Short mmCIF file of C-alpha atoms in Angstrom, two decimals:
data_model
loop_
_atom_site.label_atom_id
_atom_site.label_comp_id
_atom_site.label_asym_id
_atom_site.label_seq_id
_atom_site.Cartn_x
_atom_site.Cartn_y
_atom_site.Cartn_z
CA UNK Y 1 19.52 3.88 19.11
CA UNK Y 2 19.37 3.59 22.85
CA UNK Y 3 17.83 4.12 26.50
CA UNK Y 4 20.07 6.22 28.39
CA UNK Y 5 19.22 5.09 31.95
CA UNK Y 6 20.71 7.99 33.27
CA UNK Y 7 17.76 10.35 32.38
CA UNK Y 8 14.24 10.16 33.71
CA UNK Y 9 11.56 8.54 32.07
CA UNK Y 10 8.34 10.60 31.46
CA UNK Y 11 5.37 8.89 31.30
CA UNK Y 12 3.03 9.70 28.42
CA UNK Y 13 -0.78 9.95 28.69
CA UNK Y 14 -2.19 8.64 25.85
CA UNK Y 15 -5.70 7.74 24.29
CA UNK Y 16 -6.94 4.67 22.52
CA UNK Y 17 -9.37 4.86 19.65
CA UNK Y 18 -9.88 1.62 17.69
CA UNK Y 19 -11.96 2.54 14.28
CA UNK Y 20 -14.17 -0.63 13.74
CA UNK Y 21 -18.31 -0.73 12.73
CA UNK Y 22 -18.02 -4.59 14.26
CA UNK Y 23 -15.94 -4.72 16.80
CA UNK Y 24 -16.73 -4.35 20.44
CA UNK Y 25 -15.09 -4.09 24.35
CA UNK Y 26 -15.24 -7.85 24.58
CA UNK Y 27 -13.22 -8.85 21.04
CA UNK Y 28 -11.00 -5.58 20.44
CA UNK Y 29 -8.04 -7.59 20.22
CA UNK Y 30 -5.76 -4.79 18.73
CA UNK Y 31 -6.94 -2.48 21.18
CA UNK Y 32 -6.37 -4.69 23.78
CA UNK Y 33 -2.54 -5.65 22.78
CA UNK Y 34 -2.10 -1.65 22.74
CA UNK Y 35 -3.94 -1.23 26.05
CA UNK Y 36 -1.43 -3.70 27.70
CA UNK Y 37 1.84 -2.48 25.70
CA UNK Y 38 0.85 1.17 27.15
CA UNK Y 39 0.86 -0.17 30.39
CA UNK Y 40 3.93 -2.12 30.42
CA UNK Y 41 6.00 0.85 29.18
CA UNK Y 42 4.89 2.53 32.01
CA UNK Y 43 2.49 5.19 30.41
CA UNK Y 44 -1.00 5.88 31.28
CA UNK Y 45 -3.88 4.94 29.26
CA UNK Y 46 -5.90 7.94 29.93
CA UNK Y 47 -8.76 6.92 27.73
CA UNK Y 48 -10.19 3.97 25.71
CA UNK Y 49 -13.07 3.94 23.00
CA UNK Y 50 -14.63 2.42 20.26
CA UNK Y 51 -15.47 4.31 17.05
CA UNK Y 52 -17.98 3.46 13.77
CA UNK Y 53 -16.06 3.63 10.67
CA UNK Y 54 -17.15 7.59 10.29
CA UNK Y 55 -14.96 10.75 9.40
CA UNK Y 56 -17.21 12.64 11.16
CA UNK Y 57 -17.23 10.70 14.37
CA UNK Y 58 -13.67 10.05 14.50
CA UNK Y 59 -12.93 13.31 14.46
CA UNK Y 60 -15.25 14.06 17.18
CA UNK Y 61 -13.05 12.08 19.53
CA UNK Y 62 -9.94 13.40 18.11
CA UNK Y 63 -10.69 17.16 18.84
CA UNK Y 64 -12.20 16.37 22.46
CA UNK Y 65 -8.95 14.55 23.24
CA UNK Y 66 -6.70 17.39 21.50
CA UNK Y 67 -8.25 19.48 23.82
CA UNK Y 68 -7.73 17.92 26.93
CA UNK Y 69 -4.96 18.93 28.94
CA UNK Y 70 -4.42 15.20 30.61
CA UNK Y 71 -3.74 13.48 26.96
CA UNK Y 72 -0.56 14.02 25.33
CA UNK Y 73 -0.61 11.56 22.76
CA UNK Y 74 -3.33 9.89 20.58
CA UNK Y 75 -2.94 5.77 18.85
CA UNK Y 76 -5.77 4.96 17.05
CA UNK Y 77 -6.33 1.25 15.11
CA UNK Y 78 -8.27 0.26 12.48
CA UNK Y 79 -9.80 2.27 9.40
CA UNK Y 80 -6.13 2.51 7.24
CA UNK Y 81 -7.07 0.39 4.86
CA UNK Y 82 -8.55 1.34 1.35
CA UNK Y 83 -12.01 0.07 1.60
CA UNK Y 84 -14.68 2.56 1.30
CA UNK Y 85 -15.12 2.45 5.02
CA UNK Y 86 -11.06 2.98 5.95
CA UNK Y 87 -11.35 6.95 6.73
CA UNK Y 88 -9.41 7.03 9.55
CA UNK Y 89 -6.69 9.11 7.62
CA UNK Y 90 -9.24 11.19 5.96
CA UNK Y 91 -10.39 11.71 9.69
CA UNK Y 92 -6.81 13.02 11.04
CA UNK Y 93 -6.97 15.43 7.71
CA UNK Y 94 -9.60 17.39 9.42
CA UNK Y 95 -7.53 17.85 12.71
CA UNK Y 96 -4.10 17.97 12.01
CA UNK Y 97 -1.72 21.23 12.06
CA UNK Y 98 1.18 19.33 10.58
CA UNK Y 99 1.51 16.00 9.19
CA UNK Y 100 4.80 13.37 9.98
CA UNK Y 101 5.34 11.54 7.39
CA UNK Y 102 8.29 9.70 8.36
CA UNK Y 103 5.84 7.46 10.57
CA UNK Y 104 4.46 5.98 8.06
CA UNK Y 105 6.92 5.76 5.53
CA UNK Y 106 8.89 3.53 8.12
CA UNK Y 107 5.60 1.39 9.33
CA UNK Y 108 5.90 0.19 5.91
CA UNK Y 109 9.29 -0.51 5.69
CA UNK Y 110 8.94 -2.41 9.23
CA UNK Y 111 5.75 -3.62 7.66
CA UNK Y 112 7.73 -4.94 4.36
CA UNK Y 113 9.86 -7.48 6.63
CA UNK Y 114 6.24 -9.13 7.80
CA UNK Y 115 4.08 -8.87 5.21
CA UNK Y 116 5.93 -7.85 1.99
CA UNK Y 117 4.36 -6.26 -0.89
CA UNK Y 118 1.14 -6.30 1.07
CA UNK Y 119 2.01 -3.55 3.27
CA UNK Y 120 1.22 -0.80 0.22
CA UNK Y 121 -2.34 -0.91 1.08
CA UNK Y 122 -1.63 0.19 3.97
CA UNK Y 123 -2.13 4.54 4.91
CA UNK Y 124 -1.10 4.66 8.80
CA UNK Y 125 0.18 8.07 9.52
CA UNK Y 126 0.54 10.20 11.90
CA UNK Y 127 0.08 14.08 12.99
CA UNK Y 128 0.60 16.68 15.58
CA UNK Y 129 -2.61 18.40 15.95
CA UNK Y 130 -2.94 21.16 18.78
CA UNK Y 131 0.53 20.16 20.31
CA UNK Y 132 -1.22 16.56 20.54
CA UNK Y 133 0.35 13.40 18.62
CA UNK Y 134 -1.76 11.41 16.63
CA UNK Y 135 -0.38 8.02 15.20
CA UNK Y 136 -3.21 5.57 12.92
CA UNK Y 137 -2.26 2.24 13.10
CA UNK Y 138 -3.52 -0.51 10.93
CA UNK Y 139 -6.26 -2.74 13.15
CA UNK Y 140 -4.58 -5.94 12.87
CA UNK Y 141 -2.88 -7.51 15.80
CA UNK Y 142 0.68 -7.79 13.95
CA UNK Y 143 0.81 -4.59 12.35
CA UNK Y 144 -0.31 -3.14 16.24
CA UNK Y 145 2.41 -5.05 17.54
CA UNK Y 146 4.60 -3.85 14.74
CA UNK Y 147 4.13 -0.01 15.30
CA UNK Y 148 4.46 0.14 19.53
CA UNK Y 149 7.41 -2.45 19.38
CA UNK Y 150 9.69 -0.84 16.48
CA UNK Y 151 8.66 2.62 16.14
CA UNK Y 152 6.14 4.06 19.43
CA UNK Y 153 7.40 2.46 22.09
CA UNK Y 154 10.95 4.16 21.45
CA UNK Y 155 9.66 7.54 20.25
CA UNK Y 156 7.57 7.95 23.60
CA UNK Y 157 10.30 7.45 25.81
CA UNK Y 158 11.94 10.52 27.02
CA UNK Y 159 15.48 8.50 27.36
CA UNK Y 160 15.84 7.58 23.85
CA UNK Y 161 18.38 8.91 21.85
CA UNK Y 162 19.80 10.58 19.96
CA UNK Y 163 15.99 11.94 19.51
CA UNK Y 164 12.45 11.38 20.64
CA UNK Y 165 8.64 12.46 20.30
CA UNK Y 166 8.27 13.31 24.41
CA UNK Y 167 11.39 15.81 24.53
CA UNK Y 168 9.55 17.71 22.10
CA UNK Y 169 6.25 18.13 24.13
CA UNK Y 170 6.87 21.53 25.29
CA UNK Y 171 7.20 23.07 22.09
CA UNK Y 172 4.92 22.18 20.23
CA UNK Y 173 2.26 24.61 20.93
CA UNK Y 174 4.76 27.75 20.12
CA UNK Y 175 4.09 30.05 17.25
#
């Protein structure tokens, strides 16, 4: 796995959701670690907003973003858990076209190396939904740090190879 310098890099609009009934602008500390990770790849943080713990209004923010031409990519935080409040999975469920599983099944296995055993109550996941990507992230600061640093920040850069998320942009609207 590699950069190869040689190609352009493509900068990725994306949107930030964290999923939290407590936490606010001033203490979204997860938000704020993705916020400045964006950034420092050299994407654009198109958006940023807070969201109650609520199917319903999650999804509200996920289908105004699908449909906006200027986002090409969705991270959300928070709400992966198993609590009766965690519905941020439930939420992607009512937008997504297809699901990707291996982006979970290999948050965990990152996830395993920091946490251990601990890391099978977690549900991130991620979908394409309208030709956008949508990847759920856990809302602590580690497992943040753990999903842009070993899986997102490599997957939304258009020199990565042998394979990436970006190169596939254009396609995925066809039918």
């Amino acid at each position: 796995m590699r950069i190869d310098e040689s190609l352009p890099f493509k900068p990725v609009r994306i949107a930030l959701l964290t999923v939290s009934d407590t936490r606010t602008p001033a203490d979204d500390s997860s938000g704020d670690i993705l916020a400045a990770r964006i950034a420092a790849a050299g994407h654009v943080l198109a958006s940023r907003e807070i969201s109650k713990d609520s199917k319903n209004e999650i999804a509200a923010h996920l289908h105004r973003w699908i449909d906006d031409p200027e986002i090409d990519a969705v991270l959300t935080t928070g709400g992966t858990g198993l609590t009766g409040r965690d519905v941020t999975p439930e939420a992607l469920d009512q937008v997504k076209d297809k699901a990707i599983p291996g982006f979970g099944e290999l948050f965990r296995w990152i996830s395993y190396e920091t946490i251990g055993t601990s890391t099978v109550q977690s549900r991130a996941c991620a979908v394409l939904a309208r030709g956008t990507y949508i990847f759920a992230l856990p809302g602590s600061n580690g497992a943040v740090k753990d999903g842009w640093d070993r899986i997102l920040v490599q997957q939304l850069d258009s020199r990565h190879r042998p394979c990436n998320f970006v190169e596939l942009m254009p396609r995925l609207r066809e039918r």
